[in-house]
Amino acid sequence: GAGVSQSPSNKVTEKGKDVELRCDPISGHTALYWYRQRLGQGLEFLIYFQGNSAPDKSGLPSDRFSAERTGESVSTLTIQRTQQEDSAVYLCASSLDSSGQYNEQFFGPGTRLTVL
Amino acid sequence: GNSVTQMEGPVTLSEEAFLTINCTYTATGYPSLFWYVQYPGEGLQLLLKATKADDKGSNKGFEATYRKETTSFHLEKGSVQVSDSAVYFCALSESGQNFVFGPGTRLSVLP
């Protein structure tokens, strides 16, 4: 595909359940980012992957959140024991690389997570 | 740490009005600055960027100038259209690893 894709587009879950969100970056993009966007608020950085380097996990809000990336392809964001405050849109973005700060991030459409 | 502050919305304008959305930043180094736009029902997309002081980014009639002395990157457009209705996000990045976004400003343009 031409752009970043995310699945599912919507996820409704019960409090305490685990959820897994998927991101397919643009082919050839080595950098991948996850953000959280709560209703009416800006983007909150969660985690960043660059090639085979150790990911920057500094934005993950708690140990219930984790993410993996296989090489330079698909990434999954896992939220364990979901809480109502986890309800948000989770956005994934990829860029060609992050060796400089000049590279545009291309965003996916997001996954809207609702925790009941 | 780095941060971005934007004027609070929503901003409501009539078609052909002049638009300014203020953005100021705090950074320890020399970041690149960006404006992203999110149209209704769509994902974020880059609108324009500037990578060093005094650079002017421009796209689709929008402009923003990187002002190091005032740590600002205000977005302007001379004549807005209904199709410009969207949420606009100011952002910075020092290393390309961690982008810091402002809270967003919702713009509504009325015909």
mmCIF file of N, CA and C in Angstrom, chain A residues 23-79:
data_model
loop_
_atom_site.group_PDB
_atom_site.id
_atom_site.type_symbol
_atom_site.label_atom_id
_atom_site.label_comp_id
_atom_site.label_asym_id
_atom_site.label_seq_id
_atom_site.Cartn_x
_atom_site.Cartn_y
_atom_site.Cartn_z
ATOM 1 N N CYS A 23 0.408 -1.819 13.315
ATOM 2 C CA CYS A 23 0.787 -0.752 12.392
ATOM 3 C C CYS A 23 1.667 -1.332 11.285
ATOM 4 N N ASP A 24 1.295 -1.025 10.043
ATOM 5 C CA ASP A 24 2.114 -1.384 8.880
ATOM 6 C C ASP A 24 2.689 -0.096 8.305
ATOM 7 N N PRO A 25 3.981 0.134 8.455
ATOM 8 C CA PRO A 25 4.567 1.391 7.961
ATOM 9 C C PRO A 25 4.738 1.348 6.450
ATOM 10 N N ILE A 26 5.111 2.481 5.905
ATOM 11 C CA ILE A 26 5.431 2.559 4.486
ATOM 12 C C ILE A 26 6.700 1.745 4.231
ATOM 13 N N SER A 27 6.680 0.961 3.177
ATOM 14 C CA SER A 27 7.825 0.117 2.857
ATOM 15 C C SER A 27 9.088 0.960 2.680
ATOM 16 N N GLY A 28 10.156 0.533 3.360
ATOM 17 C CA GLY A 28 11.420 1.266 3.256
ATOM 18 C C GLY A 28 11.637 2.297 4.338
ATOM 19 N N HIS A 29 10.591 2.587 5.105
ATOM 20 C CA HIS A 29 10.736 3.540 6.217
ATOM 21 C C HIS A 29 11.337 2.811 7.413
ATOM 22 N N THR A 30 12.467 3.329 7.889
ATOM 23 C CA THR A 30 13.144 2.656 8.992
ATOM 24 C C THR A 30 12.691 3.159 10.355
ATOM 25 N N ALA A 31 12.115 4.343 10.392
ATOM 26 C CA ALA A 31 11.683 4.918 11.673
ATOM 27 C C ALA A 31 10.177 4.748 11.834
ATOM 28 N N LEU A 32 9.761 4.378 13.041
ATOM 29 C CA LEU A 32 8.342 4.171 13.324
ATOM 30 C C LEU A 32 8.026 4.729 14.702
ATOM 31 N N TYR A 33 6.915 5.427 14.794
ATOM 32 C CA TYR A 33 6.518 6.116 16.029
ATOM 33 C C TYR A 33 5.099 5.691 16.399
ATOM 34 N N TRP A 34 4.853 5.619 17.695
ATOM 35 C CA TRP A 34 3.496 5.467 18.226
ATOM 36 C C TRP A 34 3.164 6.690 19.077
ATOM 37 N N TYR A 35 1.941 7.181 18.891
ATOM 38 C CA TYR A 35 1.441 8.314 19.678
ATOM 39 C C TYR A 35 0.051 7.965 20.215
ATOM 40 N N ARG A 36 -0.327 8.680 21.251
ATOM 41 C CA ARG A 36 -1.692 8.580 21.786
ATOM 42 C C ARG A 36 -2.325 9.965 21.703
ATOM 43 N N GLN A 37 -3.575 9.994 21.261
ATOM 44 C CA GLN A 37 -4.292 11.264 21.165
ATOM 45 C C GLN A 37 -5.605 11.124 21.899
ATOM 46 N N ARG A 38 -5.661 11.697 23.084
ATOM 47 C CA ARG A 38 -6.902 11.692 23.851
ATOM 48 C C ARG A 38 -7.847 12.724 23.263
ATOM 49 N N LEU A 39 -9.124 12.562 23.512
ATOM 50 C CA LEU A 39 -10.149 13.408 22.928
ATOM 51 C C LEU A 39 -9.873 14.880 23.205
ATOM 52 N N GLY A 40 -9.773 15.672 22.152
ATOM 53 C CA GLY A 40 -9.578 17.109 22.292
ATOM 54 C C GLY A 40 -8.181 17.530 22.701
ATOM 55 N N GLN A 41 -7.253 16.578 22.701
ATOM 56 C CA GLN A 41 -5.897 16.906 23.131
ATOM 57 C C GLN A 41 -4.891 16.658 22.015
ATOM 58 N N GLY A 42 -3.665 17.064 22.266
ATOM 59 C CA GLY A 42 -2.611 16.871 21.285
ATOM 60 C C GLY A 42 -2.060 15.472 21.314
ATOM 61 N N LEU A 43 -1.019 15.257 20.521
ATOM 62 C CA LEU A 43 -0.398 13.946 20.439
ATOM 63 C C LEU A 43 0.591 13.753 21.571
ATOM 64 N N GLU A 44 0.533 12.579 22.149
ATOM 65 C CA GLU A 44 1.428 12.218 23.240
ATOM 66 C C GLU A 44 2.357 11.116 22.735
ATOM 67 N N PHE A 45 3.636 11.389 22.696
ATOM 68 C CA PHE A 45 4.622 10.412 22.216
ATOM 69 C C PHE A 45 4.654 9.196 23.139
ATOM 70 N N LEU A 46 4.668 8.023 22.540
ATOM 71 C CA LEU A 46 4.730 6.781 23.322
ATOM 72 C C LEU A 46 6.067 6.069 23.154
ATOM 73 N N ILE A 47 6.400 5.715 21.903
ATOM 74 C CA ILE A 47 7.588 4.908 21.659
ATOM 75 C C ILE A 47 8.058 5.118 20.231
ATOM 76 N N TYR A 48 9.352 4.913 20.033
ATOM 77 C CA TYR A 48 9.975 5.160 18.738
ATOM 78 C C TYR A 48 10.930 4.020 18.418
ATOM 79 N N PHE A 49 10.885 3.535 17.171
ATOM 80 C CA PHE A 49 11.795 2.509 16.679
ATOM 81 C C PHE A 49 12.613 3.092 15.526
ATOM 82 N N GLN A 50 13.887 2.764 15.508
ATOM 83 C CA GLN A 50 14.745 3.158 14.396
ATOM 84 C C GLN A 50 15.626 1.973 14.042
ATOM 85 N N GLY A 51 15.320 1.356 12.928
ATOM 86 C CA GLY A 51 16.114 0.239 12.444
ATOM 87 C C GLY A 51 16.256 -0.840 13.496
ATOM 88 N N ASN A 52 17.491 -1.270 13.700
ATOM 89 C CA ASN A 52 17.765 -2.324 14.672
ATOM 90 C C ASN A 52 18.214 -1.776 16.018
ATOM 91 N N SER A 53 18.151 -0.446 16.175
ATOM 92 C CA SER A 53 18.553 0.158 17.448
ATOM 93 C C SER A 53 17.523 -0.136 18.527
ATOM 94 N N ALA A 54 17.960 -0.037 19.759
ATOM 95 C CA ALA A 54 17.024 -0.203 20.874
ATOM 96 C C ALA A 54 15.963 0.884 20.805
ATOM 97 N N PRO A 55 14.705 0.536 20.987
ATOM 98 C CA PRO A 55 13.639 1.539 20.892
ATOM 99 C C PRO A 55 13.696 2.552 22.026
ATOM 100 N N ASP A 56 13.199 3.737 21.739
ATOM 101 C CA ASP A 56 13.051 4.771 22.762
ATOM 102 C C ASP A 56 11.666 4.603 23.386
ATOM 103 N N LYS A 57 11.632 4.085 24.604
ATOM 104 C CA LYS A 57 10.370 3.781 25.265
ATOM 105 C C LYS A 57 9.980 4.852 26.276
ATOM 106 N N SER A 58 10.645 5.992 26.196
ATOM 107 C CA SER A 58 10.509 6.983 27.264
ATOM 108 C C SER A 58 9.096 7.529 27.414
ATOM 109 N N GLY A 59 8.253 7.399 26.393
ATOM 110 C CA GLY A 59 6.911 7.940 26.463
ATOM 111 C C GLY A 59 5.848 6.969 26.952
ATOM 112 N N LEU A 60 6.203 5.729 27.126
ATOM 113 C CA LEU A 60 5.198 4.749 27.566
ATOM 114 C C LEU A 60 4.719 5.111 28.974
ATOM 115 N N PRO A 61 3.402 5.222 29.180
ATOM 116 C CA PRO A 61 2.878 5.744 30.446
ATOM 117 C C PRO A 61 2.955 4.772 31.615
ATOM 118 N N SER A 62 3.017 3.488 31.343
ATOM 119 C CA SER A 62 3.106 2.514 32.437
ATOM 120 C C SER A 62 3.621 1.194 31.877
ATOM 121 N N ASP A 63 3.902 0.270 32.786
ATOM 122 C CA ASP A 63 4.424 -1.035 32.332
ATOM 123 C C ASP A 63 3.331 -1.899 31.721
ATOM 124 N N ARG A 64 2.109 -1.387 31.673
ATOM 125 C CA ARG A 64 1.056 -2.139 30.982
ATOM 126 C C ARG A 64 1.191 -1.977 29.458
ATOM 127 N N PHE A 65 1.968 -0.985 29.067
ATOM 128 C CA PHE A 65 2.151 -0.691 27.645
ATOM 129 C C PHE A 65 3.474 -1.284 27.163
ATOM 130 N N SER A 66 3.430 -1.927 26.009
ATOM 131 C CA SER A 66 4.651 -2.426 25.396
ATOM 132 C C SER A 66 4.470 -2.417 23.889
ATOM 133 N N ALA A 67 5.572 -2.431 23.171
ATOM 134 C CA ALA A 67 5.505 -2.446 21.710
ATOM 135 C C ALA A 67 6.671 -3.233 21.167
ATOM 136 N N GLU A 68 6.411 -3.827 20.022
ATOM 137 C CA GLU A 68 7.452 -4.581 19.330
ATOM 138 C C GLU A 68 7.451 -4.201 17.861
ATOM 139 N N ARG A 69 8.590 -4.399 17.248
ATOM 140 C CA ARG A 69 8.672 -4.203 15.806
ATOM 141 C C ARG A 69 9.576 -5.281 15.241
ATOM 142 N N THR A 70 9.126 -5.911 14.186
ATOM 143 C CA THR A 70 9.894 -6.951 13.532
ATOM 144 C C THR A 70 10.717 -6.327 12.419
ATOM 145 N N GLY A 71 12.003 -6.215 12.645
ATOM 146 C CA GLY A 71 12.873 -5.623 11.643
ATOM 147 C C GLY A 71 12.440 -4.211 11.312
ATOM 148 N N GLU A 72 12.201 -3.957 10.053
ATOM 149 C CA GLU A 72 11.741 -2.637 9.632
ATOM 150 C C GLU A 72 10.338 -2.735 9.068
ATOM 151 N N SER A 73 9.537 -3.634 9.651
ATOM 152 C CA SER A 73 8.187 -3.785 9.130
ATOM 153 C C SER A 73 7.171 -3.554 10.233
ATOM 154 N N VAL A 74 6.264 -4.483 10.358
ATOM 155 C CA VAL A 74 5.090 -4.326 11.217
ATOM 156 C C VAL A 74 5.469 -4.061 12.670
ATOM 157 N N SER A 75 4.656 -3.240 13.314
ATOM 158 C CA SER A 75 4.802 -3.012 14.745
ATOM 159 C C SER A 75 3.471 -3.294 15.431
ATOM 160 N N THR A 76 3.550 -3.811 16.642
ATOM 161 C CA THR A 76 2.345 -4.011 17.451
ATOM 162 C C THR A 76 2.509 -3.286 18.782
ATOM 163 N N LEU A 77 1.472 -2.603 19.178
ATOM 164 C CA LEU A 77 1.406 -1.951 20.486
ATOM 165 C C LEU A 77 0.425 -2.757 21.326
ATOM 166 N N THR A 78 0.879 -3.226 22.478
ATOM 167 C CA THR A 78 0.049 -4.041 23.361
ATOM 168 C C THR A 78 -0.238 -3.276 24.646
ATOM 169 N N ILE A 79 -1.489 -3.263 25.018
ATOM 170 C CA ILE A 79 -1.891 -2.668 26.293
ATOM 171 C C ILE A 79 -2.512 -3.792 27.131
#
